Amino acid sequence: MRLLFPLLLAAILVVATTGSEEEFLNQIHALQPRYGGGGTPVQGLSCLSWRLSVEAHNIIDWKTVPQACKDYVGHYMLGHQYRKDSEAVVDEALVYAQSLQLGGDGKDLWVFDIDETTLSNLPYYAKHGFGVEPYNSTLFNLWVDDGKAPALPESLKLYGKLLSLGLKVVFITGRPESQRNVTTKNLHKAGYHTWEKLILKESSYTGYTAVAYKSSERKMLEKDGYRIAGNIGDQWSDILGTYVGNRTFKLPDPMYYIS
């Protein structure tokens, strides 16, 4: 079993270099996840229990995935369960969105995060690892600058349904303002064709936590007369703080933690 993951990873990397990003996305999500615990990484927890505690926000401020859970997290992210978990979140968001009574003035909003919410960076993590090593901003920014991140299919589905219901979409991302052009092009390429605002992190927010930064931007949206009906992200910092909206939805992401 220990030889299985390296062989699968090698296979998908061949796809990444020879096929389109869409083909790569389909390939990595077709793999089966491994449900094994893979050791006792934190206070005697199995890797499955560790991931549950991360998603429930019981384990916070962690820097890297425990080494013993490297294969487990990789197989989860590359397998069907990650997609099923994402689909479950989006299905609940859709039920809620369809129940809304909109104001009819174009001021009802849904806020989306970008990385691991709107766009999937799985091709990058499949190549560079699943959160065991410390975050490498240089390598990740090179990936972002390529503008090839595919859409997380479940989020793209939600996006389309929200627009059809008459909601406006706002993206709030921790990406810096210097990445506006490439982010705009990547969103369009991935299928996100229109939005009300694309908010990137300006230099004036240097030193701010993600919670403080995103709370401040949501506050400004509401001051401009918008109503935040829903808010979805992969990090707890996307949906905590103030002016979070009437309902929040947390997508799975056991690869990294942003405060």
Tab-separated table of C-alpha atoms in Angstrom:
chain	number	residue	atom	x	y	z
A	1	MET	CA	0.000	0.000	0.000
A	2	ARG	CA	2.847	2.428	0.711
A	3	LEU	CA	3.997	2.144	-2.909
A	4	LEU	CA	0.566	2.972	-4.296
A	5	PHE	CA	0.527	6.722	-3.692
A	6	PRO	CA	3.918	7.502	-5.323
A	7	LEU	CA	2.894	5.484	-8.390
A	8	LEU	CA	-0.433	7.289	-8.649
A	9	LEU	CA	1.244	10.657	-8.188
A	10	ALA	CA	3.754	9.876	-10.928
A	11	ALA	CA	0.908	8.940	-13.246
A	12	ILE	CA	-1.043	12.124	-12.700
A	13	LEU	CA	2.056	14.257	-13.155
A	14	VAL	CA	2.468	12.735	-16.618
A	15	VAL	CA	-1.090	13.838	-17.354
A	16	ALA	CA	-0.282	17.309	-16.027
A	17	THR	CA	2.549	17.724	-18.521
A	18	THR	CA	0.855	16.186	-21.551
A	19	GLY	CA	-2.813	17.134	-21.301
A	20	SER	CA	-4.930	20.172	-20.586
A	21	GLU	CA	-5.626	21.422	-17.064
A	22	GLU	CA	-9.209	20.222	-17.425
A	23	GLU	CA	-8.037	16.714	-18.289
A	24	PHE	CA	-5.696	16.817	-15.306
A	25	LEU	CA	-8.513	17.855	-12.986
A	26	ASN	CA	-10.720	15.036	-14.209
A	27	GLN	CA	-7.896	12.552	-13.799
A	28	ILE	CA	-6.939	13.449	-10.248
A	29	HIS	CA	-10.533	13.448	-9.090
A	30	ALA	CA	-11.080	9.998	-10.578
A	31	LEU	CA	-8.617	8.398	-8.149
A	32	GLN	CA	-9.880	6.544	-5.116
A	33	PRO	CA	-9.028	8.002	-1.703
A	34	ARG	CA	-7.383	5.876	0.971
A	35	TYR	CA	-9.297	5.799	4.238
A	36	GLY	CA	-6.434	4.487	6.392
A	37	GLY	CA	-5.354	6.410	9.481
A	38	GLY	CA	-1.650	6.504	8.645
A	39	GLY	CA	-0.279	6.839	12.158
A	40	THR	CA	-1.023	8.857	15.269
A	41	PRO	CA	0.037	12.406	14.338
A	42	VAL	CA	-1.451	14.587	17.068
A	43	GLN	CA	-2.343	13.594	20.620
A	44	GLY	CA	-3.131	10.027	19.564
A	45	LEU	CA	-5.577	11.005	16.812
A	46	SER	CA	-5.826	9.031	13.597
A	47	CYS	CA	-5.430	11.056	10.402
A	48	LEU	CA	-9.164	10.823	9.757
A	49	SER	CA	-9.867	12.219	13.224
A	50	TRP	CA	-7.222	14.902	12.698
A	51	ARG	CA	-8.926	16.036	9.495
A	52	LEU	CA	-12.331	16.091	11.194
A	53	SER	CA	-10.913	18.223	14.019
A	54	VAL	CA	-9.378	20.596	11.481
A	55	GLU	CA	-12.647	20.991	9.583
A	56	ALA	CA	-14.578	21.509	12.827
A	57	HIS	CA	-12.057	24.206	13.846
A	58	ASN	CA	-11.097	22.308	16.968
A	59	ILE	CA	-7.469	22.190	15.839
A	60	ILE	CA	-6.351	25.735	14.975
A	61	ASP	CA	-3.201	27.701	14.215
A	62	TRP	CA	-1.464	24.664	12.740
A	63	LYS	CA	1.369	25.243	10.276
A	64	THR	CA	1.764	21.986	8.356
A	65	VAL	CA	0.023	18.659	7.864
A	66	PRO	CA	1.503	16.025	10.218
A	67	GLN	CA	4.117	13.972	8.383
A	68	ALA	CA	2.259	10.756	9.206
A	69	CYS	CA	-0.799	12.104	7.362
A	70	LYS	CA	0.935	13.060	4.119
A	71	ASP	CA	-0.403	10.115	2.114
A	72	TYR	CA	-3.823	10.289	3.761
A	73	VAL	CA	-4.346	13.972	2.895
A	74	GLY	CA	-3.057	13.397	-0.627
A	75	HIS	CA	-5.445	10.542	-1.255
A	76	TYR	CA	-8.330	12.495	0.260
A	77	MET	CA	-7.726	15.531	-1.940
A	78	LEU	CA	-7.178	13.456	-5.088
A	79	GLY	CA	-10.074	11.115	-4.463
A	80	HIS	CA	-13.835	11.017	-4.667
A	81	GLN	CA	-14.447	11.911	-1.018
A	82	TYR	CA	-13.145	15.468	-1.356
A	83	ARG	CA	-15.505	16.021	-4.267
A	84	LYS	CA	-18.411	14.427	-2.408
A	85	ASP	CA	-17.758	16.589	0.656
A	86	SER	CA	-17.598	19.706	-1.527
A	87	GLU	CA	-20.822	18.690	-3.251
A	88	ALA	CA	-22.585	18.258	0.102
A	89	VAL	CA	-21.630	21.809	1.098
A	90	VAL	CA	-22.776	23.256	-2.223
A	91	ASP	CA	-26.070	21.346	-2.151
A	92	GLU	CA	-26.903	22.918	1.220
A	93	ALA	CA	-25.915	26.345	-0.103
A	94	LEU	CA	-28.230	25.871	-3.075
A	95	VAL	CA	-31.176	24.854	-0.897
A	96	TYR	CA	-30.649	27.997	1.142
A	97	ALA	CA	-30.170	30.261	-1.896
A	98	GLN	CA	-33.351	28.993	-3.525
A	99	SER	CA	-35.301	29.914	-0.379
A	100	LEU	CA	-34.242	33.567	-0.455
A	101	GLN	CA	-36.575	36.443	-1.139
A	102	LEU	CA	-34.375	38.947	-2.971
A	103	GLY	CA	-34.811	42.685	-2.732
A	104	GLY	CA	-35.027	43.156	-6.483
A	105	ASP	CA	-32.634	46.098	-6.443
A	106	GLY	CA	-29.473	44.232	-7.435
A	107	LYS	CA	-27.949	44.589	-3.972
A	108	ASP	CA	-28.138	40.960	-2.832
A	109	LEU	CA	-24.658	39.449	-2.809
A	110	TRP	CA	-22.898	36.136	-2.404
A	111	VAL	CA	-19.240	36.289	-1.349
A	112	PHE	CA	-16.755	33.732	-2.661
A	113	ASP	CA	-13.159	33.145	-1.636
A	114	ILE	CA	-10.859	32.177	-4.538
A	115	ASP	CA	-8.090	29.661	-3.744
A	116	GLU	CA	-9.508	26.202	-2.943
A	117	THR	CA	-12.994	27.698	-3.232
A	118	THR	CA	-13.527	29.220	-6.659
A	119	LEU	CA	-10.294	27.954	-8.183
A	120	SER	CA	-8.580	24.666	-7.347
A	121	ASN	CA	-4.811	24.561	-6.915
A	122	LEU	CA	-4.711	20.763	-6.814
A	123	PRO	CA	-2.383	20.559	-9.847
A	124	TYR	CA	0.120	22.633	-7.854
A	125	TYR	CA	-0.217	20.595	-4.648
A	126	ALA	CA	-0.066	17.289	-6.533
A	127	LYS	CA	3.364	18.386	-7.737
A	128	HIS	CA	4.681	20.098	-4.605
A	129	GLY	CA	3.034	18.117	-1.800
A	130	PHE	CA	-0.048	18.326	0.367
A	131	GLY	CA	0.849	20.691	3.171
A	132	VAL	CA	3.602	18.722	4.913
A	133	GLU	CA	6.291	21.214	3.929
A	134	PRO	CA	6.036	24.885	4.984
A	135	TYR	CA	4.277	27.207	2.533
A	136	ASN	CA	6.573	28.321	-0.274
A	137	SER	CA	5.298	31.700	-1.491
A	138	THR	CA	7.773	31.847	-4.388
A	139	LEU	CA	6.685	28.552	-5.913
A	140	PHE	CA	2.999	29.198	-5.296
A	141	ASN	CA	3.124	32.669	-6.849
A	142	LEU	CA	4.815	31.220	-9.928
A	143	TRP	CA	1.876	28.813	-10.208
A	144	VAL	CA	-0.647	31.661	-9.767
A	145	ASP	CA	1.118	33.732	-12.420
A	146	ASP	CA	0.609	30.906	-14.921
A	147	GLY	CA	-3.145	31.459	-14.575
A	148	LYS	CA	-3.979	27.789	-15.130
A	149	ALA	CA	-5.900	26.891	-11.979
A	150	PRO	CA	-9.109	25.045	-12.902
A	151	ALA	CA	-12.451	25.706	-11.279
A	152	LEU	CA	-13.586	23.609	-8.351
A	153	PRO	CA	-16.563	22.100	-10.238
A	154	GLU	CA	-18.960	22.280	-7.305
A	155	SER	CA	-18.267	25.983	-6.752
A	156	LEU	CA	-18.703	26.721	-10.460
A	157	LYS	CA	-22.085	24.998	-10.284
A	158	LEU	CA	-23.070	27.122	-7.285
A	159	TYR	CA	-21.869	30.280	-9.033
A	160	GLY	CA	-24.032	29.616	-12.084
A	161	LYS	CA	-27.132	28.854	-10.018
A	162	LEU	CA	-26.703	31.988	-7.903
A	163	LEU	CA	-26.500	34.193	-10.979
A	164	SER	CA	-29.634	32.564	-12.399
A	165	LEU	CA	-31.453	33.354	-9.147
A	166	GLY	CA	-30.553	37.039	-9.457
A	167	LEU	CA	-27.764	37.217	-6.875
A	168	LYS	CA	-24.603	39.205	-7.548
A	169	VAL	CA	-21.193	37.639	-6.885
A	170	VAL	CA	-18.226	39.232	-5.131
A	171	PHE	CA	-14.819	37.573	-4.847
A	172	ILE	CA	-12.671	38.443	-1.806
A	173	THR	CA	-9.226	36.884	-1.918
A	174	GLY	CA	-6.011	37.042	0.032
A	175	ARG	CA	-4.117	37.301	-3.245
A	176	PRO	CA	-2.287	40.640	-3.548
A	177	GLU	CA	-3.459	43.460	-5.784
A	178	SER	CA	-0.450	42.805	-8.049
A	179	GLN	CA	-2.123	39.549	-9.151
A	180	ARG	CA	-5.363	41.199	-10.318
A	181	ASN	CA	-4.782	40.766	-14.059
A	182	VAL	CA	-3.757	37.114	-13.911
A	183	THR	CA	-6.550	36.314	-11.439
A	184	THR	CA	-9.117	37.979	-13.698
A	185	LYS	CA	-7.903	35.995	-16.719
A	186	ASN	CA	-7.823	32.749	-14.730
A	187	LEU	CA	-11.367	33.251	-13.452
A	188	HIS	CA	-12.634	33.868	-16.974
A	189	LYS	CA	-10.768	30.832	-18.322
A	190	ALA	CA	-12.213	28.651	-15.548
A	191	GLY	CA	-15.794	29.687	-16.371
A	192	TYR	CA	-16.495	32.605	-14.030
A	193	HIS	CA	-17.584	35.121	-16.628
A	194	THR	CA	-19.058	37.944	-14.582
A	195	TRP	CA	-19.020	39.422	-11.087
A	196	GLU	CA	-19.884	42.570	-9.186
A	197	LYS	CA	-16.475	43.051	-7.555
A	198	LEU	CA	-13.106	41.311	-7.395
A	199	ILE	CA	-11.417	42.375	-4.162
A	200	LEU	CA	-7.708	41.630	-3.724
A	201	LYS	CA	-5.558	42.443	-0.720
A	202	GLU	CA	-4.006	45.894	-0.925
A	203	SER	CA	-0.697	46.788	0.715
A	204	SER	CA	-2.564	48.825	3.339
A	205	TYR	CA	-3.642	45.491	4.874
A	206	THR	CA	-0.066	44.332	5.475
A	207	GLY	CA	0.075	42.736	8.918
A	208	TYR	CA	-3.687	42.181	9.093
A	209	THR	CA	-5.031	38.691	9.663
A	210	ALA	CA	-7.296	37.273	6.971
A	211	VAL	CA	-10.229	37.591	9.385
A	212	ALA	CA	-9.587	41.306	9.923
A	213	TYR	CA	-8.963	42.020	6.236
A	214	LYS	CA	-12.043	40.211	4.962
A	215	SER	CA	-14.258	41.617	7.720
A	216	SER	CA	-13.185	45.127	6.743
A	217	GLU	CA	-13.957	44.544	3.069
A	218	ARG	CA	-17.355	43.028	3.833
A	219	LYS	CA	-18.145	46.003	6.052
A	220	MET	CA	-17.451	48.337	3.132
A	221	LEU	CA	-19.753	46.287	0.919
A	222	GLU	CA	-22.590	46.685	3.386
A	223	LYS	CA	-21.849	50.410	3.752
A	224	ASP	CA	-22.322	50.624	-0.012
A	225	GLY	CA	-25.814	49.215	0.426
A	226	TYR	CA	-25.167	45.600	-0.456
A	227	ARG	CA	-26.734	42.741	1.490
A	228	ILE	CA	-24.561	39.653	1.949
A	229	ALA	CA	-26.939	36.744	1.617
A	230	GLY	CA	-24.271	34.040	1.604
A	231	ASN	CA	-20.549	33.559	2.064
A	232	ILE	CA	-18.448	30.508	1.119
A	233	GLY	CA	-14.783	29.682	1.608
A	234	ASP	CA	-12.381	26.861	2.370
A	235	GLN	CA	-10.843	28.561	5.428
A	236	TRP	CA	-12.527	29.454	8.696
A	237	SER	CA	-10.981	32.910	8.294
A	238	ASP	CA	-13.202	33.368	5.207
A	239	ILE	CA	-16.368	33.068	7.256
A	240	LEU	CA	-15.427	34.333	10.737
A	241	GLY	CA	-15.280	37.918	11.964
A	242	THR	CA	-17.912	40.554	11.247
A	243	TYR	CA	-20.356	41.207	8.404
A	244	VAL	CA	-20.084	37.543	7.430
A	245	GLY	CA	-23.521	37.400	5.796
A	246	ASN	CA	-26.786	35.684	6.632
A	247	ARG	CA	-25.398	32.170	6.027
A	248	THR	CA	-21.853	30.877	5.790
A	249	PHE	CA	-20.585	27.666	4.191
A	250	LYS	CA	-17.222	25.977	4.776
A	251	LEU	CA	-15.638	23.883	2.015
A	252	PRO	CA	-13.126	21.193	3.021
A	253	ASP	CA	-9.392	21.936	2.996
A	254	PRO	CA	-7.004	19.963	5.221
A	255	MET	CA	-3.894	21.196	3.339
A	256	TYR	CA	-3.279	24.508	5.105
A	257	TYR	CA	-4.602	26.901	7.741
A	258	ILE	CA	-4.955	30.689	7.389
A	259	SER	CA	-5.770	32.771	10.467
